[in-house]
XYZ file of C-alpha atoms in Angstrom:
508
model
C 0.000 0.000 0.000
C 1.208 3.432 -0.596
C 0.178 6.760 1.327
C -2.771 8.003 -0.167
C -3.513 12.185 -0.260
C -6.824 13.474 1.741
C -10.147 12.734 0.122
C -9.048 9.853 -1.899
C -9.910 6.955 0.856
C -12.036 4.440 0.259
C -15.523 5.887 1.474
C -14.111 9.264 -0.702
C -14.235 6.891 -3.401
C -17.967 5.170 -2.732
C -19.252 8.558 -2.406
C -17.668 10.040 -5.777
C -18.881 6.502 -7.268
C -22.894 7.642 -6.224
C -22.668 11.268 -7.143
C -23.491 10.791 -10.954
C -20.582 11.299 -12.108
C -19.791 9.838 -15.137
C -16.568 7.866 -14.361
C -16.086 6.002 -17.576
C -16.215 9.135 -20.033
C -18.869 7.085 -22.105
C -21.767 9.149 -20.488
C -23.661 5.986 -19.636
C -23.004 3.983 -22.985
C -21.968 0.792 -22.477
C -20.012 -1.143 -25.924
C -17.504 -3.486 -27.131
C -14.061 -3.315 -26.612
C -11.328 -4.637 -29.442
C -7.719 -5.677 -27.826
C -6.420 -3.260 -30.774
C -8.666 -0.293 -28.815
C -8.051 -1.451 -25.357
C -4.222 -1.467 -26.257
C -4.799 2.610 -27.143
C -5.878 3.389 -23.357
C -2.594 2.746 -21.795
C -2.262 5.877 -20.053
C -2.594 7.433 -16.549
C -5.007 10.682 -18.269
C -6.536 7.835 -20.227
C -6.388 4.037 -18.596
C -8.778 0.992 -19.135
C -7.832 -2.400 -18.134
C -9.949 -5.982 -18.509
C -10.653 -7.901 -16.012
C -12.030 -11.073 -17.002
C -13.662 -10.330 -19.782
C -14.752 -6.711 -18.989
C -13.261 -3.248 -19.206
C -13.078 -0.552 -17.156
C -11.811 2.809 -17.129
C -9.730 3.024 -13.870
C -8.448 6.680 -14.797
C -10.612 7.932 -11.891
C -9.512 5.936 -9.453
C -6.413 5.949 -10.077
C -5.657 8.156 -7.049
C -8.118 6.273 -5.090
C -6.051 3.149 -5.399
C -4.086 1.570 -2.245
C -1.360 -0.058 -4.292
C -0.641 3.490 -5.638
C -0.872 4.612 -9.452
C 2.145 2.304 -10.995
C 0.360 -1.021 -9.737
C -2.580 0.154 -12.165
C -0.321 1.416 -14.762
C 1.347 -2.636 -14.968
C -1.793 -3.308 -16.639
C -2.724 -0.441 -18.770
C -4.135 -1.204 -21.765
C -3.915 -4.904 -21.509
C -6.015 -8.146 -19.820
C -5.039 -7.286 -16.394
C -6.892 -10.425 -15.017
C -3.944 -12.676 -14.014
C -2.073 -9.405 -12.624
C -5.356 -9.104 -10.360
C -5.430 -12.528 -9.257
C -1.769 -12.564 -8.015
C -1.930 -9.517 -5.935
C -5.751 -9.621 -4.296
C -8.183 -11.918 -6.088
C -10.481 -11.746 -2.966
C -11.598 -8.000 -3.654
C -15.131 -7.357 -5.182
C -13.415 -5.321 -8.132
C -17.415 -5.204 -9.875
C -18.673 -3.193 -7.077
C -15.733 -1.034 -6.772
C -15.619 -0.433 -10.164
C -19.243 -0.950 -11.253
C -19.371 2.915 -12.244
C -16.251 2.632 -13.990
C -17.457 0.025 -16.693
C -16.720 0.635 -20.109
C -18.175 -2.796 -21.666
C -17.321 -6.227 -22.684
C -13.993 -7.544 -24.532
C -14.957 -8.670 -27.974
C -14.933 -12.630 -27.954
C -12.799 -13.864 -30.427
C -14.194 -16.668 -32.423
C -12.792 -20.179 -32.133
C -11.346 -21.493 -35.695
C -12.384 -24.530 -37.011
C -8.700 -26.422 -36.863
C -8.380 -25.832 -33.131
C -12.444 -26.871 -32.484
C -11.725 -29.776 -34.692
C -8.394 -30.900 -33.024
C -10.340 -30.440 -29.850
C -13.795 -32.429 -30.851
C -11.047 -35.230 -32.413
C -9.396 -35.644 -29.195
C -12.538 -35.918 -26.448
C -13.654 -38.640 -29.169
C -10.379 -40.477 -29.218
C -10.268 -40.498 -25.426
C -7.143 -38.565 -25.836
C -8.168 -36.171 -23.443
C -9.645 -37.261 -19.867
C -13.237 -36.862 -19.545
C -12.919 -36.525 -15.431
C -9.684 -35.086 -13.241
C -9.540 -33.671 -9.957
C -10.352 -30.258 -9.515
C -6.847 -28.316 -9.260
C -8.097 -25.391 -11.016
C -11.353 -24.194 -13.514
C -10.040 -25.901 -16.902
C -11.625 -29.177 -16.732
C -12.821 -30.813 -19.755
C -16.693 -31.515 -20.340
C -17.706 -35.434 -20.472
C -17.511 -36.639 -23.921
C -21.449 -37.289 -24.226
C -21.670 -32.508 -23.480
C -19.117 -33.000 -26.705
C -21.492 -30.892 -28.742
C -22.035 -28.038 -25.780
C -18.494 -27.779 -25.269
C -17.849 -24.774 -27.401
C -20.631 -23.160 -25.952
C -19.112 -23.754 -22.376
C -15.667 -22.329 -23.885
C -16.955 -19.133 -25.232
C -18.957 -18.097 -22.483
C -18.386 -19.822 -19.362
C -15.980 -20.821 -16.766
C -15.262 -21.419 -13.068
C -12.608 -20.921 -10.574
C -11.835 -21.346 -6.681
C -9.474 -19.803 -4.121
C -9.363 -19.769 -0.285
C -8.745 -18.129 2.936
C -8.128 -19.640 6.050
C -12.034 -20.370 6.440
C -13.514 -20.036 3.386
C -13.851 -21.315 0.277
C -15.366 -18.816 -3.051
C -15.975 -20.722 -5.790
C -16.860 -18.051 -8.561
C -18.704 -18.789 -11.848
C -18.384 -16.247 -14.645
C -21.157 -16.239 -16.499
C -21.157 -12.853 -18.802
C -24.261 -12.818 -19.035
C -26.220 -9.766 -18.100
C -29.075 -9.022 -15.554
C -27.761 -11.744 -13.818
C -29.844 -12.317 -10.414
C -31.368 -14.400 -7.206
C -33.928 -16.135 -9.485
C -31.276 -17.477 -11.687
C -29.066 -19.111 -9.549
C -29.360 -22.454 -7.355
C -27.043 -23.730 -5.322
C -27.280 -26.831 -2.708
C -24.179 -27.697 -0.688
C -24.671 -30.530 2.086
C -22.761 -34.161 2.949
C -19.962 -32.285 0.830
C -20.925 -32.563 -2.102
C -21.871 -28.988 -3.729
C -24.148 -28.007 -6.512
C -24.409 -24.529 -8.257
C -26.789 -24.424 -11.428
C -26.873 -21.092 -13.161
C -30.056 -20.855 -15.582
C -29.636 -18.890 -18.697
C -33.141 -19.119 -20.866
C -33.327 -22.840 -21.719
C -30.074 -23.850 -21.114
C -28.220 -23.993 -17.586
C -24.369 -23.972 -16.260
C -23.536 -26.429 -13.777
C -20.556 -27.242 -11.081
C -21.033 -30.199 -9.249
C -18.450 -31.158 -6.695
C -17.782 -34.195 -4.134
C -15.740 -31.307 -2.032
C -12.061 -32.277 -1.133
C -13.247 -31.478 2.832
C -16.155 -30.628 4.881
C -18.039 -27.339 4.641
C -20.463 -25.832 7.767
C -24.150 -25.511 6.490
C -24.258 -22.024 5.772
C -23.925 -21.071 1.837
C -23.583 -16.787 1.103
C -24.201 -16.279 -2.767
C -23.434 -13.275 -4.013
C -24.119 -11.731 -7.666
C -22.430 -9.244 -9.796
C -25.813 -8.737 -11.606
C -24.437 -6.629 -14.244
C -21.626 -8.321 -15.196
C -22.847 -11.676 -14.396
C -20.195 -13.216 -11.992
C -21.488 -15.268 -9.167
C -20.040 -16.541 -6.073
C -20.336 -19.128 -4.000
C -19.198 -18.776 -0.041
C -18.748 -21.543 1.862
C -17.112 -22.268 5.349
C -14.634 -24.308 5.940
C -15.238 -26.704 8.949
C -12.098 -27.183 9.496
C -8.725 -24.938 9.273
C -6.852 -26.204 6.561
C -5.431 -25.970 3.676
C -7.284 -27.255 0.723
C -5.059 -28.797 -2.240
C -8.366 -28.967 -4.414
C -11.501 -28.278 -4.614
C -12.571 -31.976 -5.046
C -13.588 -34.390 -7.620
C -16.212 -33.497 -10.475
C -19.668 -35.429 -9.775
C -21.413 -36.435 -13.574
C -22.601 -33.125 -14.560
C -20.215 -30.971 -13.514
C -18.714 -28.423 -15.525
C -21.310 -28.703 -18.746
C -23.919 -26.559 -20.354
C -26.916 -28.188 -21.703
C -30.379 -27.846 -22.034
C -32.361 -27.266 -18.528
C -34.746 -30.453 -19.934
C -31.529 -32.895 -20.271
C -30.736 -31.606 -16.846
C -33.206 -33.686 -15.343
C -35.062 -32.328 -12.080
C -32.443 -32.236 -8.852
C -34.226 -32.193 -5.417
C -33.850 -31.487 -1.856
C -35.149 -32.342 1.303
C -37.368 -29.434 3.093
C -39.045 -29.412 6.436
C -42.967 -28.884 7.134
C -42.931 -25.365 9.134
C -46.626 -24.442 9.020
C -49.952 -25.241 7.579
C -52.972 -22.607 7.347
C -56.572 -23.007 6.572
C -57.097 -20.596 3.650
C -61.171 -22.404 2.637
C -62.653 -25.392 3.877
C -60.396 -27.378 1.788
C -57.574 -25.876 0.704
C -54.140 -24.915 2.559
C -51.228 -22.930 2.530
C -47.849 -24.985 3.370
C -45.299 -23.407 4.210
C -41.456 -25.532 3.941
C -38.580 -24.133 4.893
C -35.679 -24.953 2.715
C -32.271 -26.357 3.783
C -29.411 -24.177 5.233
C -26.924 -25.260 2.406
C -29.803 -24.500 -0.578
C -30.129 -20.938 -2.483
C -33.021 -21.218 -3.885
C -35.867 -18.318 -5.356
C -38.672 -19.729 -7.691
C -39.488 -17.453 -10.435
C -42.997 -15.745 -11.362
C -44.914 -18.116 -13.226
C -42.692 -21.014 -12.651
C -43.839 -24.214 -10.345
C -41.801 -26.589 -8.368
C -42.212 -30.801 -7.952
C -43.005 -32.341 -4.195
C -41.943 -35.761 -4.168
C -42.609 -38.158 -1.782
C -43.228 -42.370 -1.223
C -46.390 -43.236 -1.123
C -47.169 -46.834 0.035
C -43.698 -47.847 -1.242
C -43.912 -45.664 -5.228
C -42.462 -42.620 -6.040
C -45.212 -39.696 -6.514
C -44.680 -36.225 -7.769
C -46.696 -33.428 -8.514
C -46.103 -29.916 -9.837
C -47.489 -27.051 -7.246
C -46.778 -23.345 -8.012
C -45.365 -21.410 -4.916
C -47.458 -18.448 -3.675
C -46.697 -15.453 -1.308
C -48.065 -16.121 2.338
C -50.949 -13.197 1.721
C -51.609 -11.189 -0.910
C -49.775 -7.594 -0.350
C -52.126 -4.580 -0.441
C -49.326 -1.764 0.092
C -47.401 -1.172 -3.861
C -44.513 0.300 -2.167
C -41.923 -1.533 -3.307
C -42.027 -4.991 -5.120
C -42.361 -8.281 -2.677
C -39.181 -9.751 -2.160
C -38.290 -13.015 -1.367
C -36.816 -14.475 1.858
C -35.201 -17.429 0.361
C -35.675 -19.153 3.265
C -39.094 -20.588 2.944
C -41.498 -21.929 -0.206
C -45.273 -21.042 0.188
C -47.667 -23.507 -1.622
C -51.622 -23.125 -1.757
C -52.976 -26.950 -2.078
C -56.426 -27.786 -2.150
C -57.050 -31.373 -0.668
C -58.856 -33.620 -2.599
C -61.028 -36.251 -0.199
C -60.216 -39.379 -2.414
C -56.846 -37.247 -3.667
C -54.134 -39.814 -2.523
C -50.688 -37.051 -3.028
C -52.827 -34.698 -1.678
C -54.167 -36.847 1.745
C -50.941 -38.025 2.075
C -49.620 -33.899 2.337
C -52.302 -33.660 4.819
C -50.973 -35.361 7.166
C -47.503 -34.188 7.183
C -46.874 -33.099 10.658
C -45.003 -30.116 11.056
C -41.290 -30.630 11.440
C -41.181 -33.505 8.714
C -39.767 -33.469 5.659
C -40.559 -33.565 1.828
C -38.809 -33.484 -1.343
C -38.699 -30.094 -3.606
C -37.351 -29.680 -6.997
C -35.599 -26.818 -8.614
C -38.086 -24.578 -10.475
C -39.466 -25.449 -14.114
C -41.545 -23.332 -16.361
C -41.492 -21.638 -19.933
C -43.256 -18.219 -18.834
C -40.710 -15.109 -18.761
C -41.310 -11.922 -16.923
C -40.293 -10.187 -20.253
C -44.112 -11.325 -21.993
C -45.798 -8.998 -19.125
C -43.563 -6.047 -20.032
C -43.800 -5.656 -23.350
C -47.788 -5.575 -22.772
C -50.400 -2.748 -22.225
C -53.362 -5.418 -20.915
C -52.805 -8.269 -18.860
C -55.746 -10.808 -18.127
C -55.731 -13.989 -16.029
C -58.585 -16.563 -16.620
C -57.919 -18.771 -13.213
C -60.249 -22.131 -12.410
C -59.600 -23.215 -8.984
C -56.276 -23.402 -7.627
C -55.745 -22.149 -11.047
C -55.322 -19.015 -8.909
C -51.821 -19.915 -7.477
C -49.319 -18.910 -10.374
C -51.402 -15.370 -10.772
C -50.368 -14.346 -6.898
C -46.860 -13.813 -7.752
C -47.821 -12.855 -11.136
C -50.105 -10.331 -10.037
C -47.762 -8.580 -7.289
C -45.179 -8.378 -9.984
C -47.816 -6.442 -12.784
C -48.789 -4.257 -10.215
C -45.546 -3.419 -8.684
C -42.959 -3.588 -11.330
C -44.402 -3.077 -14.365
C -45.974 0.669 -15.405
C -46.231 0.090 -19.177
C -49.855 -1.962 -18.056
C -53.001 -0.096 -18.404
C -55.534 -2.829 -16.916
C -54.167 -6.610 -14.866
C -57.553 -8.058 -14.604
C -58.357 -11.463 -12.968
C -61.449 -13.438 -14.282
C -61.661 -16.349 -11.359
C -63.992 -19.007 -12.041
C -64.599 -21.101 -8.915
C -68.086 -23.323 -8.071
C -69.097 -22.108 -4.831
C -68.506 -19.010 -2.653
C -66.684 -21.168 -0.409
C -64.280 -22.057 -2.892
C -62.902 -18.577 -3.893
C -59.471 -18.320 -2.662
C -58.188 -15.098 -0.675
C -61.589 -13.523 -1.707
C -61.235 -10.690 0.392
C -57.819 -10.080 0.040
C -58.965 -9.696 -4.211
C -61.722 -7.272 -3.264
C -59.573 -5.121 -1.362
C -56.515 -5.210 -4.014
C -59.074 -3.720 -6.085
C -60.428 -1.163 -4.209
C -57.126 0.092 -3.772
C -55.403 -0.461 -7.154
C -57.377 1.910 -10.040
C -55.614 -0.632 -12.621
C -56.840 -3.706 -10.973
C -60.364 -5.267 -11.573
C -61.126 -9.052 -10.221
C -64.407 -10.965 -11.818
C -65.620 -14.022 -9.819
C -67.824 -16.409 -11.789
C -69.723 -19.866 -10.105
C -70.786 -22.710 -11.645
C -72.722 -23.792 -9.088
C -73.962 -20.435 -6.604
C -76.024 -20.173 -4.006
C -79.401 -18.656 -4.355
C -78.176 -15.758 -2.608
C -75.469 -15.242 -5.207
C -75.615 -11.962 -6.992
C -72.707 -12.025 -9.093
C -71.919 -13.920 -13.063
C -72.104 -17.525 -13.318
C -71.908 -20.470 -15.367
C -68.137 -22.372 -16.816
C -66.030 -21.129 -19.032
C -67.561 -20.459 -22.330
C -66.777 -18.150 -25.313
C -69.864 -16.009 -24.279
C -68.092 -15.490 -20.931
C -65.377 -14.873 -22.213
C -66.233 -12.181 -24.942
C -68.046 -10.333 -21.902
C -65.115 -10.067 -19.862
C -62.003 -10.329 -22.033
C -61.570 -7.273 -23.906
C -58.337 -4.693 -24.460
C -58.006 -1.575 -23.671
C -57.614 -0.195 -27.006
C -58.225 -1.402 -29.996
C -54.933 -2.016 -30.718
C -53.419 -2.564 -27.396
C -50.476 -4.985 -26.281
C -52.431 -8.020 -24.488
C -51.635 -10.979 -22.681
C -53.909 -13.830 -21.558
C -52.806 -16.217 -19.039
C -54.624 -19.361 -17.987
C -54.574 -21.946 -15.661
C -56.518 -24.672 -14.299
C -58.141 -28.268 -14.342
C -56.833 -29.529 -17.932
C -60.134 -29.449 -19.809
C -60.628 -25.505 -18.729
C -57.712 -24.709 -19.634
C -57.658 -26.770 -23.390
C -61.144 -25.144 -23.737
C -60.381 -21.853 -22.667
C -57.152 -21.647 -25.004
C -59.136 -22.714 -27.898
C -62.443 -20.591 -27.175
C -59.558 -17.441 -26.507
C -58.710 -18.294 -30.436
C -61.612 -18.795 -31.881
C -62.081 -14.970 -30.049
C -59.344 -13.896 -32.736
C -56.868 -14.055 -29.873
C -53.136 -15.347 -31.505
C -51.021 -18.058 -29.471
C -48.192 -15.323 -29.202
C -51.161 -13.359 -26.812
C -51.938 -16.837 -24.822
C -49.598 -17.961 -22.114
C -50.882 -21.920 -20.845
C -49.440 -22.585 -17.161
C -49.319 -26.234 -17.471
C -46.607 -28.903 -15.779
């Protein structure tokens, strides 16, 4: 470290890093760097340095720096990456320098002679399919072959340690990078970090080298995509590796030849929401980072008179927020699940009597539906039959909180009795309070005292009560229930004039 002159500590620094300044000289722009136009910023007036695949303009902090200008200037104009690693690996350079990015390093394509020598070799056997984990290069198993290139161009791994930890980071380089995209599970020693990217997922899978405590910390450089995974050493020693690959490990494939992974969570509460339906609540383990997406629905799995049973359930909040302050976050800790019990329903009996304290098996999340289909649209309409209701709770929160491009979010919520309405109040209030919000309950089978729309889904019902906006407004239809209303509600939503691009089908 070298003396630094008043004002340039580091809180000086964080400050001058949130006053809107604009630190890279790009005023906000964010673009591609060449090595032939990194190679021209090599000076102390004008300095950019990558750093693992990303540039930044370290010009302004140059006098901000604890090493002192001339450590800076070593890499000026160049990769600096393995010049970082050497002297302090462990510091979060992304949030120092997070106002200081300039963009991305362009990738340079792979040629054909060196992807062919490569693809030759992992055939032949030439190359090992499985080694222990000294550092991130491992190879991909033969049958990923086809994924590999993928896996070279845009992602890798890498580990390092202190006396009692271990950070294993993944760099991704993907933007918008967050929670919902990351899972990780680390217990007997053996550690699993899946990173989701559309269709397709990254995974490390580890039998570790030594034992780890229970807590996991994850942390995410959302913007430039890196991810870390924290865990604590049990005991204080030296690791020589990390440990030895498990079958997936190090491959990117799609999230369907994944297969589902599960874990074991424990029965915390169970609340009476109507006479036959219930909200769960399971807590999730200590080692597991886990948040389910809007829209997307989990697997319980449990043994049932010796077979294997699993259903899909979507997760829920535990009430239905009233106050649009600022969007509903989740706790990671616990998974919420609204289940209706069926009297003759054997997964759904055998839930029942769960007593609180045991445990049942959750999967990672599954689903097609993307929070990017509600923001592009100016209407958003939910047709829910039943516990058709439970992927609009998160779905809702999200359209009213986060999203201000929506004119109407309107919930059509066909149910057979009064009874059966799910967090009726908590709807009617939501829309007394929220001028965009507008909920429709319709029974098949009311009460004589019932002064409200009735009857099952129908095209007549639905050209009452699905309409946009505008004439030519943005809409999107989501649906979800029993099979045969949904297939009939899809189908009478087309013969409306109604495109599939407009229709989003929750189905497992």
């Amino acid at each position: 470290q070298v003396p630094l002159k008043p004002g340039r500590s580091l809180m000086d620094w964080i400050r001058l890093t949130k006053s809107g300044k604009d630190l890279t000289g790009l005023k906000g722009r964010l673009i591609e760097v060449t090595e032939d136009e990194l190679s021209k910023h090599n000076k102390k007036e004008d300095c950019w340095i990558g750093i693992r695949g990303f540039v930044y303009n370290v010009t302004p902090y140059m006098e901000y720096h604890p090493g002192g200008e001339d450590e800076l200037m070593k890499a000026a104009g160049t990769d600096g990456t393995d010049l970082f690693d050497q002297v302090h690996r462990w510091v979060n350079y992304e949030s120092m320098l997070k106002e200081c990015l300039v963009g991305r390093m362009a990738v340079k394509p792979i040629g054909a002679p060196k992807a062919n020598i490569l693809m030759a070799l992992l055939f032949a056997g030439v190359l090992p399919e499985k080694k222990v984990l000294a550092s991130s290069k491992d190879l991909t198993p033969r049958k990923y072959i086809f994924f590999s290139l993928l896996y070279f161009l845009f992602y890798s791994y890498d580990w390092f340690q202190t006396e009692s930890l271990i950070t294993i980071v993944i760099y991704t380089k993907q933007k918008d990078m967050n929670a919902e995209l990351v899972i990780v599970d680390c217990q007997d020693k053996q550690l699993r970090g899946e990173i989701i990217i559309d269709d397709h997922s990254y995974l490390v899978e580890v039998d570790l080298d030594h034992a780890v405590s229970e807590d996991v910390a994850v942390n995410i450089a959302e913007k430039v995509g890196k991810v870390e995974i924290i865990l604590n050493k049990k005991d204080d020693i030296h690791w020589k590796m990390l440990g030895q690959p498990l079958e997936g490990h190090n491959t990117f494939i799609k999230r369907t030849d994944r297969g589902l992974f599960y874990r074991k969570c424990k029965l915390v509460s169970k609340t009476e929401v109507t006479h036959d339906t219930k909200l769960f609540c399971l807590m999730l383990p200590k080692g597991t980072h886990l948040c389910v997406p809007t829209g997307q629905h989990i697997y319980l799995k449990q043994i049932i008179a010796g077979t294997e049973v699993v259903k899909p359930y979507t997760p829920v909040l535990p009430f239905l927020p009233l106050d649009f302050k600022e969007p509903p976050r989740q706790d990671g800790v616990h998974i919420y699940l609204m289940i209706k019990i069926y009297s003759h329903g054997l997964f759904t009996q055998a839930l029942d009597q769960l007593q609180i304290g045991d445990n049942i098996s959750v999967s990672n999340p599954e689903g097609s539906f993307k929070k990017s289909q509600v923001q592009t649209s100016e209407d958003l309409l939910l047709l829910a039959g039943g516990t058709g209701f439970t992927p609009m709770v998160k779905l809702l929160n999200f359209a009213l909180t986060e999203v201000s491009c929506l004119r109407t979010v309107k919930l059509i919520f066909f149910n057979k009795t009064e009874d059966d309405i799910l967090w009726r109040n908590q709807l009617e209030q939501l829309a007394l309070k929220h001028e965009r919000f507008e909920v429709q309950f319709i029974l098949s089978q009311p009460s004589k005292d019932w002064v409200g729309k009735q009857g099952k889904i129908s095209s007549s019902l639905l050209s009452e009560f699905v309409k946009r906006s505008r004439r030519d407004s943005k809409v999107l239809i989501c649906i979800c229930g029993p099979a045969p209303f949904t297939e009939q509600g899809v189908q009478y939503l087309k013969d409306l004039g109604y495109s599939q691009e407009e229709i989003h089908a929750f189905t497992a």
